[in-house]
Protein backbone atom coordinates (compact mmCIF):
# COMPACT_ATOMS: atom_id res chain seq x y z
CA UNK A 1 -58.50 252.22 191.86
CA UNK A 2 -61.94 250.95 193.49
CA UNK A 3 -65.13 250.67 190.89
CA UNK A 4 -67.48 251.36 194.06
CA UNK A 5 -70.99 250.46 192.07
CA UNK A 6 -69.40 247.08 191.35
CA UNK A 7 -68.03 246.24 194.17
CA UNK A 8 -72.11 247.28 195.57
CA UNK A 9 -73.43 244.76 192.68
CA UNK A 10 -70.58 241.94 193.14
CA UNK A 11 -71.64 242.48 197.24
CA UNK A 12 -75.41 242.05 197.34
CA UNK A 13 -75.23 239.52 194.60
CA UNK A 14 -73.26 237.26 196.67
CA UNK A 15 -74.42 238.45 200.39
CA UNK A 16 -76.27 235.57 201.91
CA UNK A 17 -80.26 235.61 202.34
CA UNK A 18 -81.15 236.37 205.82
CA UNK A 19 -83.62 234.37 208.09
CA UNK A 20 -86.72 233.21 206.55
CA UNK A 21 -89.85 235.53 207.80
CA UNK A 22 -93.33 236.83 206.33
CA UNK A 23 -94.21 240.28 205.36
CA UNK A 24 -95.61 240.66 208.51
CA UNK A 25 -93.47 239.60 210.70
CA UNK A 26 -91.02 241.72 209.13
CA UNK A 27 -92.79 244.91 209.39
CA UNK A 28 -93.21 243.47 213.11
CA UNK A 29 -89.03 243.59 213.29
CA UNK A 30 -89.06 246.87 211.80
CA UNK A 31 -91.07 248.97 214.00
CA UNK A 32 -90.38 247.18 216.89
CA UNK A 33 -86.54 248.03 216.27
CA UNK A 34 -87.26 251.76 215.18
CA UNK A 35 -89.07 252.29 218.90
CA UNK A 36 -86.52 250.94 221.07
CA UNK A 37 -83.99 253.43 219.20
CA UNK A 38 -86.38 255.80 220.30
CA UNK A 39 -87.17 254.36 223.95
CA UNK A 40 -82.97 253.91 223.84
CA UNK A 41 -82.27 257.74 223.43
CA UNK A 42 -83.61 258.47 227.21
CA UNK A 43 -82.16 255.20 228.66
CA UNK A 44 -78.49 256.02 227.69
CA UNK A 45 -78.98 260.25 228.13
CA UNK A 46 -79.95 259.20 232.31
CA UNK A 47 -77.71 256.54 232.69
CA UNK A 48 -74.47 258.52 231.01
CA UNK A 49 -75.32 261.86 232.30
CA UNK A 50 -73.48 262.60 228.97
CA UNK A 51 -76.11 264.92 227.96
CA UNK A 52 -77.30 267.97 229.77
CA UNK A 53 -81.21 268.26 230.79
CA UNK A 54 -82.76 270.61 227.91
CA UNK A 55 -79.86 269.32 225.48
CA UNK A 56 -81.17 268.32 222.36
CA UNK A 57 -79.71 265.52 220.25
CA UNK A 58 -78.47 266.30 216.72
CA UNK A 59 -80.76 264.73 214.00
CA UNK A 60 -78.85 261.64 213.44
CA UNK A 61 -81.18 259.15 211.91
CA UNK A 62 -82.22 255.89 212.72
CA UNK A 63 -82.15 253.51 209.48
CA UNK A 64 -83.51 249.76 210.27
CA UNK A 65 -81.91 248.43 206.60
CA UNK A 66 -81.75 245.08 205.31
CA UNK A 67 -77.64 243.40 204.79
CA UNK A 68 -78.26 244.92 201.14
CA UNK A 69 -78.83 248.17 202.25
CA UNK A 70 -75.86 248.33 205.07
CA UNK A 71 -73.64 247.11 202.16
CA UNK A 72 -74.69 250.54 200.48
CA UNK A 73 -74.24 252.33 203.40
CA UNK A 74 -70.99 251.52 204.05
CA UNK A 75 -69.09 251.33 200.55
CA UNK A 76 -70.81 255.01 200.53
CA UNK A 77 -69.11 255.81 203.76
CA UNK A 78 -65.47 253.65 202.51
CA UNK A 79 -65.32 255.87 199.70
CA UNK A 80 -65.73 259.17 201.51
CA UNK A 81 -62.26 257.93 203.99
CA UNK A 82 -60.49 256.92 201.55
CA UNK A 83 -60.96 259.11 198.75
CA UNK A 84 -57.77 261.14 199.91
CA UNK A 85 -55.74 257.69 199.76
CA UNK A 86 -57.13 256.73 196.55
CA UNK A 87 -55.99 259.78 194.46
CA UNK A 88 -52.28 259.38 196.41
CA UNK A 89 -52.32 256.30 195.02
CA UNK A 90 -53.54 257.40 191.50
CA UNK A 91 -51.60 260.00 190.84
CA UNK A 92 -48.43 257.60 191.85
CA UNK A 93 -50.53 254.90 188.95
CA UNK A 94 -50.23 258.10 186.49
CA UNK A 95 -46.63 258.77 186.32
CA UNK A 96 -45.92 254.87 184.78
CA UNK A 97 -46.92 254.58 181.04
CA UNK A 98 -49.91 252.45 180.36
CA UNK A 99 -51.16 252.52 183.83
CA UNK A 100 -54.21 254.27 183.00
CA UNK A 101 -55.54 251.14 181.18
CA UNK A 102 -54.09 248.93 183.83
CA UNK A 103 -55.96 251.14 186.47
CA UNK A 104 -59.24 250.41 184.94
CA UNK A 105 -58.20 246.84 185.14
CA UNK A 106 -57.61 246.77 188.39
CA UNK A 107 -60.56 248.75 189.84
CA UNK A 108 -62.68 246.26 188.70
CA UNK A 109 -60.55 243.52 190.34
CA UNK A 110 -60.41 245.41 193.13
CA UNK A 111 -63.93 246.46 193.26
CA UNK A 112 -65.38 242.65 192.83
CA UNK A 113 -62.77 241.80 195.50
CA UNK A 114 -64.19 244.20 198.29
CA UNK A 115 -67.92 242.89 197.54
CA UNK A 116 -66.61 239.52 198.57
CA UNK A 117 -65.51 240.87 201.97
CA UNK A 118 -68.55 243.14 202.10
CA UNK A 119 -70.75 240.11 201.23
CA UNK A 120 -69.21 238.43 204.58
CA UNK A 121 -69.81 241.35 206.69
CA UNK A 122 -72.78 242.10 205.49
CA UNK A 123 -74.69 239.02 207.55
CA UNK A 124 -72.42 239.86 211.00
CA UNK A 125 -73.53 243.15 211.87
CA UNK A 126 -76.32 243.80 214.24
CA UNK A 127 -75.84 247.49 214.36
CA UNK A 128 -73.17 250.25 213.45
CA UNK A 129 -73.09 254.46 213.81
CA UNK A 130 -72.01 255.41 211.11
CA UNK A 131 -69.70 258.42 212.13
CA UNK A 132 -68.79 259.76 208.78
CA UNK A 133 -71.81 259.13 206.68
CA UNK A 134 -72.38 260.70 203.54
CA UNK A 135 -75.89 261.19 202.46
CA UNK A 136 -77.11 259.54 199.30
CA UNK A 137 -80.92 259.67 197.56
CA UNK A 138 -81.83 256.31 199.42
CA UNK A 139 -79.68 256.92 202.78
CA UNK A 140 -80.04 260.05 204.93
CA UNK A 141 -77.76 261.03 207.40
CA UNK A 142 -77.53 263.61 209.95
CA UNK A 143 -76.73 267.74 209.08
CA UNK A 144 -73.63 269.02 209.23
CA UNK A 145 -72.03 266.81 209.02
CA UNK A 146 -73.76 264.10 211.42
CA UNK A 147 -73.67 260.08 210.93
CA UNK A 148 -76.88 257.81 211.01
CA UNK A 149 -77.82 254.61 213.51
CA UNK A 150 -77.81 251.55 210.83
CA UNK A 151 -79.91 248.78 212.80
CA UNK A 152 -79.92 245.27 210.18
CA UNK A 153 -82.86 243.55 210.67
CA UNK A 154 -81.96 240.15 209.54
CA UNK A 155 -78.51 239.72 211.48
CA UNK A 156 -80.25 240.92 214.63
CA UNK A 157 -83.44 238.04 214.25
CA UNK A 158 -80.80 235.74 213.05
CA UNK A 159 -78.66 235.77 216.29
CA UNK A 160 -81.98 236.42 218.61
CA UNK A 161 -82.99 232.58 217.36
CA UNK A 162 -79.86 231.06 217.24
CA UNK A 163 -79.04 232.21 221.11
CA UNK A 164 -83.19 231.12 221.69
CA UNK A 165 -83.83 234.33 223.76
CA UNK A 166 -86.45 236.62 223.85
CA UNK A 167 -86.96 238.96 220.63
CA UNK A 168 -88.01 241.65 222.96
CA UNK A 169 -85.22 242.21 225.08
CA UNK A 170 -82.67 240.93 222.28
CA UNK A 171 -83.88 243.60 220.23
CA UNK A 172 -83.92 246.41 222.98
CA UNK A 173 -80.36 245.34 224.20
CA UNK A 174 -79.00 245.54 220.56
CA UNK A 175 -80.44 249.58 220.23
CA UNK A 176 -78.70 250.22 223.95
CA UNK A 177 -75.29 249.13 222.68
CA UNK A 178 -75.83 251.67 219.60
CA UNK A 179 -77.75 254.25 221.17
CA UNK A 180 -74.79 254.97 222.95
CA UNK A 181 -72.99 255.47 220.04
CA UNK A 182 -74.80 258.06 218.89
CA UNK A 183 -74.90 259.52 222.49
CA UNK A 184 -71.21 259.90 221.91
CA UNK A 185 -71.01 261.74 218.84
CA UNK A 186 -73.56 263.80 219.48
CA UNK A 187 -72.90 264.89 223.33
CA UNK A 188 -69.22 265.31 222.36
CA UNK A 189 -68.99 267.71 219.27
CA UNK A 190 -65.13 267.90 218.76
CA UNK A 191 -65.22 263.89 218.90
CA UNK A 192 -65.75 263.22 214.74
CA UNK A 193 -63.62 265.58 213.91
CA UNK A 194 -60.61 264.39 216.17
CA UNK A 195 -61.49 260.84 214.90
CA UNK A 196 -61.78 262.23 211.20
CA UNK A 197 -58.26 263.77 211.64
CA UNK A 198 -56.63 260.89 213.03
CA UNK A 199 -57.96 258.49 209.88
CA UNK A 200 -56.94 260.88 207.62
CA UNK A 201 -53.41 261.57 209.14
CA UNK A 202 -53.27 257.07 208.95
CA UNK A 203 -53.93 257.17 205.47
CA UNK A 204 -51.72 260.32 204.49
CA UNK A 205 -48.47 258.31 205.92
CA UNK A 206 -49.33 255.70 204.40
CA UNK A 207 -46.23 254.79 202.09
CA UNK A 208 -47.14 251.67 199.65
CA UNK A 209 -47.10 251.15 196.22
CA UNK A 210 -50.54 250.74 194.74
CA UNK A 211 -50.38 247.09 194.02
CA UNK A 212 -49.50 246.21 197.70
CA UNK A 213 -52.90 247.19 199.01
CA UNK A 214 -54.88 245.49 196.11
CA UNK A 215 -52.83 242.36 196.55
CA UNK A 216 -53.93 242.53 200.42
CA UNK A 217 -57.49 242.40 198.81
CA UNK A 218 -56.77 239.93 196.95
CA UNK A 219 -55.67 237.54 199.59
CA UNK A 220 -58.95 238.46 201.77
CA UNK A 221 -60.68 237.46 198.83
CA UNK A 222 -59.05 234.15 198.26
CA UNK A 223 -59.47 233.07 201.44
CA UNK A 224 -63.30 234.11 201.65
CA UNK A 225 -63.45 231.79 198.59
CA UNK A 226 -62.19 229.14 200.07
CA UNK A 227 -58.11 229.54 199.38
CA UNK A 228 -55.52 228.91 201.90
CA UNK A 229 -56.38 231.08 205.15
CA UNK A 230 -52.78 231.03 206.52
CA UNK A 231 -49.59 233.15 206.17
CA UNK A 232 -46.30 231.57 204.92
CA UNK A 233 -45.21 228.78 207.06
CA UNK A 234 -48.57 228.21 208.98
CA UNK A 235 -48.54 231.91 210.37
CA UNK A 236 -51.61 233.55 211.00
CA UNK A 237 -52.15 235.94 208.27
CA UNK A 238 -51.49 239.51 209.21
CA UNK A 239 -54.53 242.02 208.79
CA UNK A 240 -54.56 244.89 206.13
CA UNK A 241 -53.93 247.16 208.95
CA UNK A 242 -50.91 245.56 209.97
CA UNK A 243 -49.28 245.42 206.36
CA UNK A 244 -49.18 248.94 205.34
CA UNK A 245 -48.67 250.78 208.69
CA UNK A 246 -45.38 252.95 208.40
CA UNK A 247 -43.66 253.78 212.04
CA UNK A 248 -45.98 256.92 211.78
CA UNK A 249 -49.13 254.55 211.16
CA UNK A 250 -48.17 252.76 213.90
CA UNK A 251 -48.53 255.78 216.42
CA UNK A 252 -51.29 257.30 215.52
CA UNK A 253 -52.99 253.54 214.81
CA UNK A 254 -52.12 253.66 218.92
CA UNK A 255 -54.43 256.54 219.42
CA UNK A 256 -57.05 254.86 217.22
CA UNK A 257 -57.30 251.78 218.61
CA UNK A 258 -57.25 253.29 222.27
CA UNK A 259 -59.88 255.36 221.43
CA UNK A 260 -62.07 252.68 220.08
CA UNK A 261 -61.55 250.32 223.00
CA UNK A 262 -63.19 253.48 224.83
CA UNK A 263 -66.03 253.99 222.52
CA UNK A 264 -66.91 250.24 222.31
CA UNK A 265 -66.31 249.11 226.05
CA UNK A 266 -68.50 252.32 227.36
CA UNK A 267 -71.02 251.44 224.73
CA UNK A 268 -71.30 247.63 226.22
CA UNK A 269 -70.69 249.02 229.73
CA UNK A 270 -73.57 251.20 229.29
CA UNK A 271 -75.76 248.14 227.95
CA UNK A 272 -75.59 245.95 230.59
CA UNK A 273 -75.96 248.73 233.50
CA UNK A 274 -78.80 249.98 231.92
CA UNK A 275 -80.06 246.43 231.24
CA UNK A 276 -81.09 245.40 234.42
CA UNK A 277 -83.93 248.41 234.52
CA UNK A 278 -85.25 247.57 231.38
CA UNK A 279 -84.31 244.09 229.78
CA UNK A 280 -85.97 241.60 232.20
CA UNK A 281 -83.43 238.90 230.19
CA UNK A 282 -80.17 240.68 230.58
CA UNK A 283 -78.02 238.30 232.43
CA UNK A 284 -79.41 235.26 229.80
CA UNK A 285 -79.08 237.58 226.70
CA UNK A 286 -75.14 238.59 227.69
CA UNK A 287 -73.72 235.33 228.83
CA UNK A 288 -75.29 233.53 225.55
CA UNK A 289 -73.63 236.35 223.48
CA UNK A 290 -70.35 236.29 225.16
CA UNK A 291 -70.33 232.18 224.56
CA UNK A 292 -70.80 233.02 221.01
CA UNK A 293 -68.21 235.50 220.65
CA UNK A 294 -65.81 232.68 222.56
CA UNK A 295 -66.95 229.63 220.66
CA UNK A 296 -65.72 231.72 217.46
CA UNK A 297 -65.96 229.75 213.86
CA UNK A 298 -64.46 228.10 211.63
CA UNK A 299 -60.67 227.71 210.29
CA UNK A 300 -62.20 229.96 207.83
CA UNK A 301 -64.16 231.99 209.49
CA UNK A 302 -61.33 233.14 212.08
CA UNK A 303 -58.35 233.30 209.26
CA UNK A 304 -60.86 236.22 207.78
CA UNK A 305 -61.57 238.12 210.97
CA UNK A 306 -57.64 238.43 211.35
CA UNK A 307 -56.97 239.69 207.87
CA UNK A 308 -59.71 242.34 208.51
CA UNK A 309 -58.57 242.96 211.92
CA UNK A 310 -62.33 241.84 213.52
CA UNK A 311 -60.11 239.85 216.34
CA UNK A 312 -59.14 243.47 217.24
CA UNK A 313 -62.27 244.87 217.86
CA UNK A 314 -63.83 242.14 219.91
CA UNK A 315 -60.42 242.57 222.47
CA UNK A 316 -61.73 246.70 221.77
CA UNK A 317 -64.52 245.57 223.33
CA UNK A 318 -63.18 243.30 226.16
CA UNK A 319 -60.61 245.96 227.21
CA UNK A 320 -62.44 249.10 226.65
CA UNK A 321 -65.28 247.92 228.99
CA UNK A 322 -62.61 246.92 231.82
CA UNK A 323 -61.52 250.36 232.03
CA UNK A 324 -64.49 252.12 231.67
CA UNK A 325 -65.42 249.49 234.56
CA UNK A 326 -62.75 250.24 236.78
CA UNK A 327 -62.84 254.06 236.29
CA UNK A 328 -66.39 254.42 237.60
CA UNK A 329 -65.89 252.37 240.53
CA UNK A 330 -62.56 254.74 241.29
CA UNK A 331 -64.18 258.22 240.74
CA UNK A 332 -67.92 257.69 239.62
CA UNK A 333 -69.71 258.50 236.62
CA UNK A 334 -68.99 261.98 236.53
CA UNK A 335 -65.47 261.42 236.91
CA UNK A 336 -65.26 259.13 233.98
CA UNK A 337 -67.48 261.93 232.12
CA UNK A 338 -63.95 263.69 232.74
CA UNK A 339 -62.94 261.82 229.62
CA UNK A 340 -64.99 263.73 226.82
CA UNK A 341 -63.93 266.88 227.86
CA UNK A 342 -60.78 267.32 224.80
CA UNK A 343 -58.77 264.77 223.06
CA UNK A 344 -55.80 265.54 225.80
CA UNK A 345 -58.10 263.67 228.18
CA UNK A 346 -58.95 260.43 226.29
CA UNK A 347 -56.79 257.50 227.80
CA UNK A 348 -53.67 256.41 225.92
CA UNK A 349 -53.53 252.78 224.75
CA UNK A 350 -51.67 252.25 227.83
CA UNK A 351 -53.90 253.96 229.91
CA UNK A 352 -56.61 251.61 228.52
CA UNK A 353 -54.39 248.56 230.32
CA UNK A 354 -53.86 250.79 233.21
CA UNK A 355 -56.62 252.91 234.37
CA UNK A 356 -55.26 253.43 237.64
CA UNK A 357 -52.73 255.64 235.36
CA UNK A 358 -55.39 257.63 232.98
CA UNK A 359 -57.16 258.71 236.73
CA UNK A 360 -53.72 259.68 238.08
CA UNK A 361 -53.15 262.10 234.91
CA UNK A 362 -56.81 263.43 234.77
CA UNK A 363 -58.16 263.78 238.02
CA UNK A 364 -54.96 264.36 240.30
CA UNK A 365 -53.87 266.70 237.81
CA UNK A 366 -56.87 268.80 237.44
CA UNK A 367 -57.98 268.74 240.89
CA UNK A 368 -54.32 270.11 242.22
């Protein structure tokens, strides 16, 4: 269905070259990055409270990688999900005579058509945890099962000069927001798995013939080169998410997405309350970053983020860090902590709107 190595190749073949720097200054970025991960780990742990005194973290490593390598990372990490999918969908392929030919086909198709939307991710991430990791000869990840911190140079001294602040506390901010990531999965140890259940109950109801999903590619594709960006009749395009979810998709994509608006609003919450102690440019660094994220891009640019469902996860962001907001000023950190104690406590997507209502189940409940 996918050829994976080509749709590597056909990815860092057409990613664009990051920022221009010397050898020096890049072995500058590198080690610079690598110790505030490090400094990060004790900034989020005392700040959280997540993590008991004498707790050790799991070994989750820290990879500073260049947009080639998080391209590896992740079509590594893309093929572990949705290997379950994949041979649904094969299997389907194997009944119809001649398909086996066709299939070959069509995973190269399909694989040069994910590079191209891999090549336009691959220069807008700063940082990602990488929760279900696989480990491969170049990439190591954590044991048992653990994820790795991916920190990519070149985005993060791209958007450092382009917002004109200072490297130092850019770069420090950037590891805060992922650092707490990591302080997630590892301070919560039935989290992956809950989240690993979830994807793979999403992609086990999902009911669509074969050539549905790699004509959604194909659209993302056309548009990244430069093809029409809207839907029939001027309508937005609909994401990939949106255009295969069954009604039982569209439950449990419920849970999904209110547990990411958690995961991402704590992890910026987190950033800018720990900020103030150690980023002298805080206040600078976040209301350049939020103009950016406003002032959005182009017809292009925007028509892709909606097909991949990236206009989703900056309103994750936006609404995840309201409620997290509003539930520590009700009931305190510790209260909020309430939330990692088993998936019954994580807030509902309504709850996420609400949080008035997700402190009214937990805390009232519990403390009768």
């Amino acid at each position: 269905m996918v050829d994976w190595n080509l749709a590597v190749a056909t990815a860092t073949r057409l990613v664009r070259p990051g920022p221009e720097v010397s050898r020096d200054e890049a072995r500058e970025v590198v080690a610079e990055l690598r110790k505030h991960a490090k400094a990060s780990e004790e900034h989020v742990r005392a700040y959280t409270r997540m993590i008991p005194e004498g707790m050790e973290l799991h070994d989750t490593p820290v990879l500073v990688v260049d947009r080639a390598g998080w391209i590896k990372a992740n079509v590594a990490g893309f093929r572990e999900l949705l290997n379950p999918l994949l041979g649904k969908m094969q299997d389907r392929r194997s009944t119809t005579p001649g398909n086996a030919v066709l299939g070959a086909v069509g995973g190269k198709v399909t694989g040069v058509e994910l590079g191209m939307l891999l090549s336009f991710l691959a220069s807008r991430i700063l940082g990602q945890y990488e929760t279900f990791a696989p480990a491969t000869r170049d990439l190591p990840a954590g044991a048992n099962g653990g994820g790795r911190l991916l920190l990519v140079a070149p985005n993060i001294v791209h958007v450092e000069r382009e917002l004109e602040v200072s490297p130092h506390d850019f770069r420090l901010w950037v590891c805060l927001h992922e650092e707490t990531h990591r302080t997630q999965f590892t301070a919560v140890p039935w989290l992956r798995d809950h989240l690993q259940g979830e994807i793979q109950s999403f992609l086990a109801a999902t009911d669509v013939d074969p050539g549905t999903v790699v004509e959604r590619l194909r659209e993302a594709a056309q548009t990244l080169a430069g093809g029409r960006p809207e839907g029939e009749e001027g309508e937005p395009a609909p994401s990939l998410v949106e255009l295969v979810q069954t009604p039982e998709q569209r439950e449990i994509l419920g849970r999904l997405t209110a547990v990411m608006s958690l995961l991402e609003g704590h992890a910026d919450y987190v950033m800018d309350g720990v900020g103030p102690q150690v980023v002298p440019s805080v206040a600078e660094i976040r209301e350049k970053f939020q103009q950016r994220r406003a002032r959005g891009a182009s017809r292009l640019d925007l028509a892709l983020r909606k097909l991949l469902g990236l206009d989703a996860k900056l309103r994750q962001y936006r609404d995840g860090e309201r409620f997290v907001r509003a539930v520590v000023d009700q009931v305190g950190m510790d209260g909020f902590n309430r939330v990692w104690t088993s998936p019954n406590t994580l807030p509902t997507k309504t709850e996420i709107a609400a949080p008035a209502d997700w402190i009214a189940r937990v805390h009232r409940k519990a403390d009768s």
